[in-house]
Coordinates of C-alpha atoms in Angstrom, one line a residue:
X1107 CA 0.3 37.1 -4.5
X1108 CA 2.7 37.6 -1.6
X1109 CA 2.6 34.0 -0.4
X1110 CA 3.5 32.8 -3.9
X1111 CA 6.5 35.1 -3.9
X1112 CA 7.5 33.8 -0.5
X1113 CA 7.3 30.2 -1.7
X1114 CA 9.4 30.9 -4.7
X1115 CA 12.1 32.3 -2.5
X1116 CA 11.9 29.5 0.1
X1117 CA 12.3 26.0 -1.4
X1118 CA 12.0 24.4 2.0
X1119 CA 8.5 25.9 2.4
X1120 CA 7.6 24.8 -1.1
X1121 CA 8.5 21.2 -0.3
X1122 CA 6.7 21.4 3.0
X1123 CA 3.5 22.5 1.3
X1124 CA 3.8 19.8 -1.4
X1125 CA 4.3 17.1 1.2
X1126 CA 1.5 18.4 3.3
X1127 CA -0.8 18.4 0.3
X1128 CA 0.3 14.9 -0.6
X1129 CA -0.5 13.6 2.9
X1130 CA -3.8 15.5 2.9
X1131 CA -4.9 14.2 -0.5
X1132 CA -3.7 10.7 0.4
X1133 CA -5.9 10.8 3.5
X1134 CA -8.9 12.1 1.5
X1135 CA -8.3 9.3 -1.0
X1136 CA -8.1 6.7 1.6
X1137 CA -11.3 8.0 3.2
X1138 CA -13.1 7.7 -0.1
X1139 CA -11.3 4.4 -0.9
X1140 CA -9.4 5.9 -3.9
X1141 CA -6.1 4.5 -5.1
X1142 CA -3.0 6.5 -3.9
X1143 CA -1.7 6.6 -7.5
X1144 CA -4.7 8.5 -8.6
X1145 CA -4.4 11.0 -5.7
X1146 CA -0.7 11.6 -6.6
X1147 CA -1.7 12.3 -10.2
X1148 CA -4.3 14.8 -8.9
X1149 CA -1.6 16.3 -6.6
X1150 CA 0.6 16.9 -9.6
X1151 CA -2.1 18.8 -11.4
X1152 CA -3.1 20.8 -8.3
X1153 CA 0.4 22.1 -7.6
X1154 CA 1.2 22.7 -11.2
X1155 CA 0.8 25.9 -13.3
X1156 CA -2.8 25.2 -14.1
X1157 CA -4.0 25.7 -10.5
X1158 CA -1.9 26.6 -7.4
X1159 CA 1.4 27.0 -9.4
X1160 CA 3.6 26.5 -6.3
X1161 CA 6.3 24.5 -8.0
X1162 CA 9.3 26.8 -8.5
X1163 CA 12.3 24.5 -7.7
X1164 CA 11.7 22.6 -10.9
X1165 CA 15.2 21.5 -11.3
X1166 CA 15.4 20.1 -7.8
X1167 CA 12.0 18.3 -8.2
X1168 CA 13.2 17.0 -11.6
X1169 CA 16.3 15.6 -10.0
X1170 CA 14.3 13.8 -7.3
X1171 CA 11.9 12.5 -10.0
X1172 CA 14.9 11.2 -12.0
X1173 CA 16.3 9.5 -9.0
X1174 CA 12.9 8.0 -8.3
X1175 CA 12.6 6.8 -11.9
X1176 CA 16.1 5.3 -11.6
X1177 CA 15.1 3.4 -8.5
X1178 CA 11.8 2.4 -10.1
X1179 CA 13.5 1.0 -13.1
X1180 CA 16.2 -0.6 -10.9
X1181 CA 13.5 -2.5 -9.1
X1182 CA 12.0 -3.5 -12.5
X1183 CA 15.4 -4.9 -13.5
X1184 CA 15.8 -6.5 -10.1
X1185 CA 12.6 -8.4 -10.5
X1186 CA 13.1 -9.2 -14.2
X1187 CA 12.8 -12.9 -14.8
X1188 CA 13.3 -13.8 -18.5
X1189 CA 12.2 -17.3 -17.6
X1190 CA 8.7 -15.8 -17.2
X1191 CA 8.6 -15.2 -21.0
X1192 CA 9.6 -18.8 -21.5
X1193 CA 7.0 -20.1 -19.0
X1194 CA 4.2 -18.2 -20.6
X1195 CA 5.6 -19.3 -24.0
X1196 CA 4.4 -18.1 -27.3
X1197 CA 1.6 -16.0 -25.8
X1198 CA 4.0 -13.5 -24.1
X1199 CA 5.9 -12.9 -27.3
X1200 CA 2.9 -12.9 -29.6
X1201 CA 0.8 -10.6 -27.4
X1202 CA 3.7 -8.3 -26.5
X1203 CA 4.9 -7.8 -30.0
X1204 CA 1.5 -7.9 -31.6
X1205 CA 0.1 -5.3 -29.2
X1206 CA 3.1 -3.0 -29.8
X1207 CA 2.7 -3.4 -33.6
X1208 CA -1.0 -2.8 -33.9
X1209 CA -1.3 -0.1 -31.3
X1210 CA 1.5 1.9 -32.9
X1211 CA 0.0 1.4 -36.4
X1212 CA -3.5 2.5 -35.4
X1213 CA -2.1 5.3 -33.2
X1214 CA 0.0 6.6 -36.1
X1215 CA -3.0 6.9 -38.4
X1216 CA -5.1 8.5 -35.7
X1217 CA -2.3 11.1 -35.3
X1218 CA -2.3 11.7 -39.0
X1219 CA -6.1 12.1 -38.9
X1220 CA -5.7 15.0 -36.4
X1221 CA -3.2 16.7 -38.7
X1222 CA 0.0 15.9 -36.9
X1223 CA 3.1 15.4 -39.0
X1224 CA 4.4 12.0 -39.7
X1225 CA 7.2 12.3 -37.2
X1226 CA 4.9 13.7 -34.5
X1227 CA 2.4 10.9 -35.2
X1228 CA 5.2 8.4 -34.9
X1229 CA 6.2 9.6 -31.4
X1230 CA 2.6 9.7 -30.3
X1231 CA 1.9 6.2 -31.6
X1232 CA 5.0 4.7 -30.0
X1233 CA 4.2 6.4 -26.7
X1234 CA 0.8 4.8 -26.7
X1235 CA 2.1 1.2 -27.1
X1236 CA 3.9 0.8 -23.7
X1237 CA 2.2 0.0 -20.5
X1238 CA 3.4 0.7 -17.0
X1239 CA 5.0 -2.5 -15.6
X1240 CA 5.5 -0.9 -12.1
X1241 CA 1.9 0.2 -11.7
X1242 CA 0.5 -3.1 -13.0
X1243 CA 2.8 -5.1 -10.7
X1244 CA 1.8 -3.0 -7.8
X1245 CA -1.9 -3.3 -8.4
X1246 CA -1.8 -7.1 -9.2
X1247 CA 0.3 -7.7 -6.1
X1248 CA -2.2 -5.7 -4.0
X1249 CA -5.0 -7.9 -5.4
X1250 CA -2.8 -11.1 -4.9
X1251 CA -3.2 -11.9 -8.6
X1252 CA 0.4 -11.6 -9.6
X1253 CA 0.7 -15.4 -9.7
X1254 CA -2.6 -16.0 -11.4
X1255 CA -2.7 -17.2 -15.0
X1256 CA -3.7 -13.8 -16.4
X1257 CA -1.2 -12.1 -14.1
X1258 CA 1.7 -14.2 -15.4
X1259 CA 0.7 -13.7 -19.0
X1260 CA 0.4 -9.9 -18.4
X1261 CA 3.9 -9.9 -16.8
X1262 CA 5.3 -11.9 -19.8
X1263 CA 4.1 -9.5 -22.5
X1264 CA 5.0 -6.4 -20.3
X1265 CA 8.6 -7.7 -20.1
X1266 CA 8.6 -7.9 -23.9
X1267 CA 7.3 -4.3 -24.0
X1268 CA 10.1 -3.2 -21.6
X1269 CA 12.7 -4.8 -23.8
X1270 CA 11.3 -3.2 -26.9
X1271 CA 11.1 0.3 -25.4
X1272 CA 14.7 0.1 -24.1
X1273 CA 15.9 -0.7 -27.6
X1274 CA 13.9 2.1 -29.0
X1275 CA 15.3 4.6 -26.5
X1276 CA 18.9 3.5 -27.2
X1277 CA 18.4 4.1 -30.9
X1278 CA 16.7 7.4 -30.2
X1279 CA 19.5 8.5 -27.9
X1280 CA 22.0 7.6 -30.7
X1281 CA 20.2 9.6 -33.3
X1282 CA 19.9 12.6 -31.0
X1283 CA 23.6 12.6 -30.0
X1284 CA 25.3 15.8 -31.1
X1285 CA 28.2 14.7 -33.3
X1286 CA 29.9 15.4 -36.7
X1287 CA 29.8 11.7 -37.4
X1288 CA 27.0 10.3 -39.6
X1289 CA 24.0 8.5 -38.1
X1290 CA 25.3 5.0 -39.2
X1291 CA 28.6 5.7 -37.5
X1292 CA 26.8 6.8 -34.3
X1293 CA 24.6 3.6 -34.5
X1294 CA 27.8 1.5 -34.7
X1295 CA 29.2 3.4 -31.7
X1296 CA 26.0 2.7 -29.9
X1297 CA 26.2 -1.0 -30.7
X1298 CA 29.8 -1.0 -29.4
X1299 CA 28.8 0.8 -26.3
X1300 CA 25.9 -1.6 -25.9
X1301 CA 28.2 -4.6 -26.2
X1302 CA 30.6 -3.2 -23.7
X1303 CA 27.8 -2.3 -21.3
X1304 CA 26.2 -5.8 -21.6
X1305 CA 29.6 -7.5 -21.1
X1306 CA 30.2 -5.3 -18.0
X1307 CA 26.7 -6.1 -16.7
X1308 CA 27.3 -9.8 -17.2
X1309 CA 30.7 -9.7 -15.6
X1310 CA 29.4 -7.6 -12.7
X1311 CA 26.5 -10.0 -12.2
X1312 CA 28.7 -13.1 -12.2
X1313 CA 31.8 -12.0 -10.4
X1314 CA 31.5 -8.5 -8.7
X1315 CA 28.0 -8.2 -7.3
X1316 CA 27.8 -11.6 -5.5
X1317 CA 31.0 -10.9 -3.6
X1318 CA 30.0 -7.3 -2.7
X1319 CA 26.5 -8.2 -1.8
X1320 CA 27.5 -11.1 0.5
X1321 CA 30.0 -8.8 2.3
X1322 CA 27.5 -5.9 2.7
X1323 CA 24.6 -8.2 3.6
X1324 CA 25.9 -8.1 7.2
X1325 CA 24.2 -4.7 7.4
X1326 CA 20.9 -4.3 5.6
X1327 CA 21.3 -0.5 5.8
X1328 CA 24.7 -0.7 4.0
X1329 CA 23.3 -3.2 1.5
X1330 CA 20.4 -0.8 0.7
X1331 CA 22.7 2.2 0.4
X1332 CA 25.0 0.2 -2.0
X1333 CA 21.9 -0.7 -4.1
X1334 CA 20.8 2.9 -4.4
X1335 CA 24.4 4.0 -5.2
X1336 CA 24.8 1.2 -7.8
X1337 CA 21.5 2.1 -9.5
X1338 CA 22.2 5.9 -9.6
X1339 CA 25.9 5.3 -10.6
X1340 CA 25.1 3.1 -13.6
X1341 CA 22.3 5.5 -14.5
X1342 CA 24.9 8.3 -14.5
X1343 CA 27.4 6.3 -16.5
X1344 CA 24.8 5.3 -19.0
X1345 CA 23.8 9.0 -19.4
X1346 CA 27.4 10.1 -19.8
X1347 CA 28.1 7.7 -22.7
X1348 CA 25.0 8.7 -24.6
X1349 CA 22.2 6.4 -23.4
X1350 CA 19.4 7.4 -21.2
X1351 CA 20.1 7.1 -17.5
X1352 CA 17.0 4.9 -17.2
X1353 CA 18.7 2.2 -19.3
X1354 CA 21.6 2.1 -16.9
X1355 CA 19.3 1.9 -13.8
X1356 CA 17.4 -1.0 -15.4
X1357 CA 20.7 -2.8 -16.1
X1358 CA 21.9 -2.2 -12.6
X1359 CA 18.8 -4.0 -11.4
X1360 CA 19.5 -6.9 -13.8
X1361 CA 22.9 -7.4 -12.3
X1362 CA 21.3 -8.3 -9.0
X1363 CA 18.5 -10.6 -10.3
X1364 CA 20.5 -13.7 -9.2
X1365 CA 21.4 -12.3 -5.8
X1366 CA 19.9 -14.1 -2.8
X1367 CA 19.3 -10.7 -1.3
X1368 CA 17.2 -9.2 -4.1
X1369 CA 14.0 -9.6 -2.2
X1370 CA 15.5 -7.8 0.8
X1371 CA 16.8 -5.0 -1.4
X1372 CA 13.5 -4.7 -3.2
X1373 CA 11.5 -4.6 0.1
X1374 CA 13.7 -1.9 1.5
X1375 CA 13.5 0.2 -1.6
X1376 CA 9.8 0.1 -2.2
X1377 CA 9.0 2.8 0.4
X1378 CA 11.7 5.1 -1.1
X1379 CA 10.4 4.4 -4.6
X1380 CA 6.9 5.3 -3.6
X1381 CA 8.1 8.5 -1.9
X1382 CA 10.2 9.6 -4.9
X1383 CA 7.3 8.7 -7.3
X1384 CA 5.4 11.5 -5.6
X1385 CA 7.9 14.0 -7.1
X1386 CA 7.6 12.2 -10.5
X1387 CA 3.9 13.1 -10.5
X1388 CA 4.6 16.6 -9.2
X1389 CA 7.1 17.0 -12.0
X1390 CA 4.5 15.8 -14.5
X1391 CA 2.0 18.3 -13.1
X1392 CA 4.4 21.2 -13.1
X1393 CA 5.0 20.6 -16.8
X1394 CA 1.4 20.3 -17.7
X1395 CA 0.0 23.7 -18.5
X1396 CA -3.6 23.2 -19.6
X1397 CA -3.8 26.6 -21.1
X1398 CA -0.8 25.9 -23.4
X1399 CA -2.3 22.6 -24.7
X1400 CA -5.9 23.8 -25.0
X1401 CA -6.0 22.9 -28.7
X1402 CA -4.8 19.3 -27.8
X1403 CA -7.6 18.5 -25.3
X1404 CA -9.8 16.7 -27.9
X1405 CA -6.8 14.7 -29.4
X1406 CA -5.8 13.8 -25.8
X1407 CA -9.3 12.6 -25.0
X1408 CA -9.5 10.5 -28.2
X1409 CA -6.0 9.0 -27.7
X1410 CA -7.0 8.2 -24.1
X1411 CA -10.1 6.4 -25.2
X1412 CA -8.0 4.5 -27.7
X1413 CA -5.6 3.4 -25.0
X1414 CA -8.3 2.6 -22.4
X1415 CA -10.5 0.6 -24.9
X1416 CA -8.4 -0.1 -28.0
X1417 CA -5.4 -1.6 -26.3
X1418 CA -7.4 -4.2 -24.3
X1419 CA -9.4 -5.1 -27.4
X1420 CA -6.1 -5.7 -29.3
X1421 CA -5.0 -8.1 -26.6
X1422 CA -8.4 -9.8 -26.5
X1423 CA -8.2 -10.4 -30.2
X1424 CA -4.7 -11.8 -30.2
X1425 CA -5.3 -14.1 -27.2
X1426 CA -8.7 -15.1 -28.5
X1427 CA -7.1 -16.2 -31.8
X1428 CA -4.5 -18.2 -29.8
X1429 CA -7.4 -20.1 -28.1
X1430 CA -7.6 -18.5 -24.7
X1431 CA -10.9 -18.0 -23.0
X1432 CA -12.5 -14.6 -22.9
X1433 CA -12.1 -14.3 -19.1
X1434 CA -8.3 -14.8 -19.2
X1435 CA -8.0 -12.6 -22.2
X1436 CA -10.1 -9.8 -20.7
X1437 CA -8.3 -9.7 -17.4
X1438 CA -4.9 -9.7 -19.1
X1439 CA -6.0 -7.1 -21.6
X1440 CA -7.0 -4.6 -18.9
X1441 CA -3.4 -4.4 -17.8
X1442 CA -2.4 -2.5 -21.0
X1443 CA -5.1 0.2 -20.6
X1444 CA -2.6 2.9 -19.8
X1445 CA 0.7 4.3 -21.1
X1446 CA 3.9 3.9 -19.2
X1447 CA 6.4 6.1 -17.5
X1448 CA 8.6 4.9 -20.3
X1449 CA 6.3 6.6 -22.8
X1450 CA 6.9 9.9 -21.0
X1451 CA 10.6 9.4 -20.9
X1452 CA 10.5 8.5 -24.6
X1453 CA 8.6 11.7 -25.4
X1454 CA 11.1 13.7 -23.3
X1455 CA 13.9 12.3 -25.4
X1456 CA 12.0 13.3 -28.5
X1457 CA 11.6 16.9 -27.2
X1458 CA 15.4 17.0 -26.4
X1459 CA 16.4 16.0 -29.9
X1460 CA 13.9 18.5 -31.5
X1461 CA 11.6 15.9 -33.0
X1462 CA 8.5 17.1 -31.1
X1463 CA 7.4 20.3 -29.4
X1464 CA 6.0 21.2 -26.0
X1465 CA 2.5 20.7 -27.2
X1466 CA 3.0 17.1 -28.2
X1467 CA 4.8 16.4 -25.0
X1468 CA 1.9 18.0 -23.1
X1469 CA -0.5 15.9 -25.1
X1470 CA 1.3 12.6 -24.2
X1471 CA 1.7 13.7 -20.6
X1472 CA -2.1 14.4 -20.4
X1473 CA -2.9 11.0 -22.0
X1474 CA -0.6 9.4 -19.5
X1475 CA -2.2 11.0 -16.5
X1476 CA -5.7 10.2 -17.7
X1477 CA -5.0 6.6 -18.6
X1478 CA -3.0 5.8 -15.5
X1479 CA -5.7 7.2 -13.3
X1480 CA -8.7 5.5 -15.0
X1481 CA -6.9 2.1 -15.7
X1482 CA -6.2 1.9 -12.0
X1483 CA -9.9 1.6 -11.4
X1484 CA -10.3 -0.8 -14.3
X1485 CA -7.7 -3.2 -12.8
X1486 CA -9.0 -2.9 -9.2
X1487 CA -12.5 -3.7 -10.3
X1488 CA -11.6 -6.1 -13.1
X1489 CA -13.8 -9.0 -12.0
X1490 CA -16.8 -6.8 -11.6
X1491 CA -16.2 -5.4 -15.1
X1492 CA -15.9 -8.9 -16.5
X1493 CA -19.2 -10.0 -14.9
X1494 CA -20.9 -6.9 -16.5
X1495 CA -19.3 -7.3 -19.9
X1496 CA -19.1 -11.1 -20.1
X1497 CA -22.1 -11.6 -22.4
X1498 CA -20.6 -9.2 -25.0
X1499 CA -17.1 -10.8 -25.0
X1500 CA -17.9 -14.2 -26.6
X1501 CA -17.0 -12.7 -30.0
X1502 CA -13.4 -12.7 -28.8
X1503 CA -13.5 -16.4 -27.9
X1504 CA -13.2 -19.5 -30.2
X1505 CA -16.1 -21.9 -30.2
X1506 CA -13.8 -24.5 -28.6
X1507 CA -11.2 -22.5 -26.6
X1508 CA -8.5 -24.2 -24.7
X1509 CA -9.1 -24.2 -21.0
X1510 CA -6.0 -22.4 -19.7
X1511 CA -4.3 -25.4 -18.2
X1512 CA -7.5 -27.1 -16.9
X1513 CA -6.3 -30.6 -17.9
X1514 CA -8.9 -32.5 -15.9
X1515 CA -9.7 -34.7 -18.9
X1516 CA -6.4 -36.5 -18.2
X1517 CA -7.7 -37.7 -14.8
X1518 CA -10.4 -40.3 -15.0
X1519 CA -12.5 -41.7 -12.2
X1520 CA -14.4 -40.5 -9.3
X1521 CA -12.9 -38.4 -6.5
X1522 CA -14.1 -38.4 -2.9
X1523 CA -12.3 -35.1 -1.9
X1524 CA -12.0 -31.8 -3.8
X1525 CA -9.3 -29.5 -2.4
X1526 CA -9.0 -25.9 -3.5
X1527 CA -5.7 -24.2 -2.7
X1528 CA -2.5 -26.2 -2.4
X1529 CA -0.4 -23.8 -0.3
X1530 CA 1.2 -24.8 3.0
X1531 CA -2.1 -25.8 4.5
X1532 CA -3.5 -27.5 1.4
X1533 CA -0.2 -29.3 0.6
X1534 CA 0.0 -30.7 4.2
X1535 CA -3.6 -31.9 4.0
X1536 CA -2.8 -33.7 0.7
X1537 CA 0.2 -35.3 2.3
X1538 CA -1.8 -36.7 5.2
X1539 CA -4.6 -37.9 2.8
X1540 CA -2.0 -39.8 0.8
X1541 CA -0.4 -41.3 3.9
X1542 CA -3.6 -42.3 5.8
X1543 CA -6.5 -42.7 3.4
X1544 CA -7.4 -44.7 0.3
X1545 CA -9.9 -42.0 -0.8
X1546 CA -8.9 -40.2 -4.0
X1547 CA -8.5 -36.4 -4.0
X1548 CA -8.7 -33.8 -6.7
X1549 CA -6.7 -30.6 -6.3
X1550 CA -7.0 -27.1 -7.7
X1551 CA -4.5 -24.2 -7.4
X1552 CA -4.1 -20.8 -9.1
X1553 CA -0.3 -20.8 -9.1
X1554 CA 1.0 -22.5 -12.3
X1555 CA 4.3 -23.4 -10.6
X1556 CA 2.5 -25.3 -7.8
X1557 CA 0.3 -27.1 -10.4
X1558 CA 3.4 -28.0 -12.4
X1559 CA 5.1 -29.5 -9.3
X1560 CA 2.1 -31.8 -8.6
X1561 CA 1.6 -32.8 -12.2
X1562 CA 5.3 -33.8 -12.6
X1563 CA 4.4 -36.5 -9.9
X1564 CA 1.3 -37.4 -11.9
X1565 CA -1.0 -36.0 -9.2
X1566 CA -4.6 -35.1 -10.1
X1567 CA -4.2 -31.3 -9.8
X1568 CA -5.4 -28.6 -12.3
X1569 CA -4.9 -24.9 -12.6
X1570 CA -8.0 -22.9 -11.7
X1571 CA -9.1 -19.5 -10.3
X1572 CA -11.9 -19.4 -7.7
X1573 CA -13.3 -16.3 -9.3
X1574 CA -13.6 -18.1 -12.6
X1575 CA -17.4 -18.9 -13.1
X1576 CA -16.5 -21.8 -15.4
X1577 CA -14.2 -23.5 -12.8
X1578 CA -16.8 -25.5 -11.0
X1579 CA -18.1 -27.0 -14.2
X1580 CA -14.7 -28.6 -14.7
X1581 CA -14.6 -30.2 -11.2
X1582 CA -15.6 -33.9 -10.7
X1583 CA -18.2 -33.1 -8.0
X1584 CA -20.7 -35.9 -8.9
X1585 CA -19.5 -38.4 -6.3
X1586 CA -17.4 -36.1 -4.1
X1587 CA -18.0 -36.5 -0.4
X1588 CA -16.1 -33.4 0.7
X1589 CA -15.3 -30.0 -0.8
X1590 CA -12.4 -28.3 1.0
X1591 CA -11.4 -24.7 0.3
X1592 CA -8.1 -23.8 2.0
X1593 CA -8.0 -20.3 0.6
X1594 CA -8.7 -17.9 3.6
X1595 CA -10.7 -15.4 1.6
X1596 CA -14.3 -14.9 2.8
X1597 CA -15.5 -13.5 -0.6
X1598 CA -14.1 -16.5 -2.5
X1599 CA -15.5 -18.8 0.1
X1600 CA -19.0 -17.2 -0.2
X1601 CA -18.8 -17.6 -4.0
X1602 CA -17.9 -21.3 -3.5
X1603 CA -21.0 -22.0 -1.4
X1604 CA -23.3 -20.2 -3.9
X1605 CA -21.9 -22.1 -6.9
X1606 CA -22.0 -25.5 -5.1
X1607 CA -25.6 -24.9 -4.2
X1608 CA -26.4 -24.1 -7.8
X1609 CA -24.8 -27.4 -8.8
X1610 CA -26.9 -29.2 -6.1
X1611 CA -23.7 -30.5 -4.4
X1612 CA -24.7 -33.0 -1.7
X1613 CA -21.3 -33.5 0.1
X1614 CA -19.8 -31.7 3.1
X1615 CA -18.4 -28.1 2.6
X1616 CA -15.3 -27.1 4.5
X1617 CA -14.1 -23.5 4.2
X1618 CA -11.1 -21.7 5.7
X1619 CA -11.2 -18.4 7.6
X1620 CA -8.6 -16.4 9.6
X1621 CA -10.9 -14.1 11.5
X1622 CA -13.9 -15.0 13.8
X1623 CA -16.1 -12.6 12.0
X1624 CA -15.5 -14.4 8.7
X1625 CA -16.2 -17.7 10.5
X1626 CA -19.6 -16.6 11.7
X1627 CA -20.4 -15.2 8.2
X1628 CA -19.5 -18.4 6.4
X1629 CA -21.4 -20.6 8.9
X1630 CA -24.4 -18.5 8.3
X1631 CA -24.1 -19.1 4.5
X1632 CA -24.3 -22.9 5.0
X1633 CA -20.8 -24.2 5.4
X1634 CA -20.6 -27.5 7.3
X1635 CA -17.4 -26.5 9.1
X1636 CA -15.0 -23.6 9.1
X1637 CA -11.2 -24.4 9.3
X1638 CA -9.2 -22.0 11.3
X1639 CA -5.5 -22.8 10.6
X1640 CA -4.0 -21.0 13.5
X1641 CA -6.5 -22.4 16.0
X1642 CA -6.0 -25.9 14.6
X1643 CA -2.2 -25.6 14.8
X1644 CA -2.4 -24.2 18.4
X1645 CA -4.8 -27.0 19.4
X1646 CA -2.6 -29.7 17.8
X1647 CA 0.5 -28.3 19.5
X1648 CA -1.3 -28.2 22.9
X1649 CA -2.7 -31.7 22.7
X1650 CA 0.2 -33.5 21.1
X1651 CA 3.2 -31.7 22.7
X1652 CA 2.5 -29.2 25.4
X1653 CA -0.1 -31.1 27.4
X1654 CA 1.8 -34.4 27.6
X1655 CA 5.0 -32.6 28.7
X1656 CA 3.1 -30.6 31.3
X1657 CA 1.6 -33.8 32.8
X1658 CA 5.0 -35.5 32.7
X1659 CA 6.7 -32.6 34.6
X1660 CA 3.9 -32.7 37.2
X1661 CA 4.3 -36.4 37.9
X1662 CA 8.1 -36.2 37.9

């Protein structure tokens, strides 16, 4: 076709069509309320050889994709907080390592069952074990569940996964390095390079980066440019000494974890990351020729089902045995229902060293695209899925599970006020109750760090999630006069009213809203009063400060 020939000779036109299709499919996805990630995956398939076949500047697109992956992993390193593993304790390590072990074991035998060689089955199995930290963080952040109990547990074992896959890729890069030296010698060299790289990372993080970042912070544009240059430079150096460039980009992010400007840097790079991830999915699609992997369609489907269902079940079993409730285990388990960009990088390294062929790479790529797309829906609609499947999940829960930090048995007595949400509004409300009232209050918050802060002062505060159907059964509602929900979420507020009515609560119900439409809706459901924080603040400022000063100026 003439237009295809013209595109192949005009890279600018090629990119223009790709970007136009990306915007078009993104708009269609938004109209039908579909996640952008899913539409990008669909775009990659559409522009690839299986359909329109308009991707001809493969090397350029691969370069943009690699820069995008470097920035993506730089941001992962930037946000890496090893204290998170400590704060989630044994559960992060046990679930992270346990899921990697059992998924790779089952995946290996499934591969052998399909007739793949031991080495091919090993690569497929390992690729199935790792979940996408970036996609999960993005989805949980969009749902405002990143600080919830299941969100923190998920982040903890995902960090464990990230560390494991980085170590695996380092070893793989060592084995694949072309050299006359033996593998043990190459591994020793790798260990030496690793030591040098870690020492350099530590020294840069402690001495170099703080000085440079403080100097460049006078200009956010320059700080952002330096961050990109630093990520790509360390990725290039890492690649030059035999590691994968992704390891270098990850470590570049780690060097900035202690920087006071890391949130600014991360915020400025997110848009660039999302833009370049477009080319990552285009690159995936351009390498996915469905006609070439026709014989692998069935294995791809079976492996996808295993990842989508098997991985969450493995997490459910491990967390259930450790005493967690089925709801927390289920919501955390859904986050591992896809394979990672690391899995595709890992498979690419295997192809480069000759351990697997194009068909196996295509199989893993297809599994990645299927599981990333479908798991996006699973995470977005996780609570609805839980409500649907809850009756069947009791098998994964002990008869007497621990209550995920709901330590209300330590607080005896009756409470006049129940406060849900101890953020800025709720914390100020608590401060005023303590200063002006003898009535006892009982607080609930879903952020473990907030709960810890109150409990260190021996305050009656527990961890809890408003969407947890068991939460209200743990609240001392019997003699409470007031129930105050400071979380400005109309859906949560509506659930609160319904559950309080089921428990025959006789006290006053105060809910919080930000918009007048939410106010009218909640009043219609039976709330006694709707708290509007901005209106309350404006009213207080006018009555306490502005009005007296205006009167004073008039009389003067």
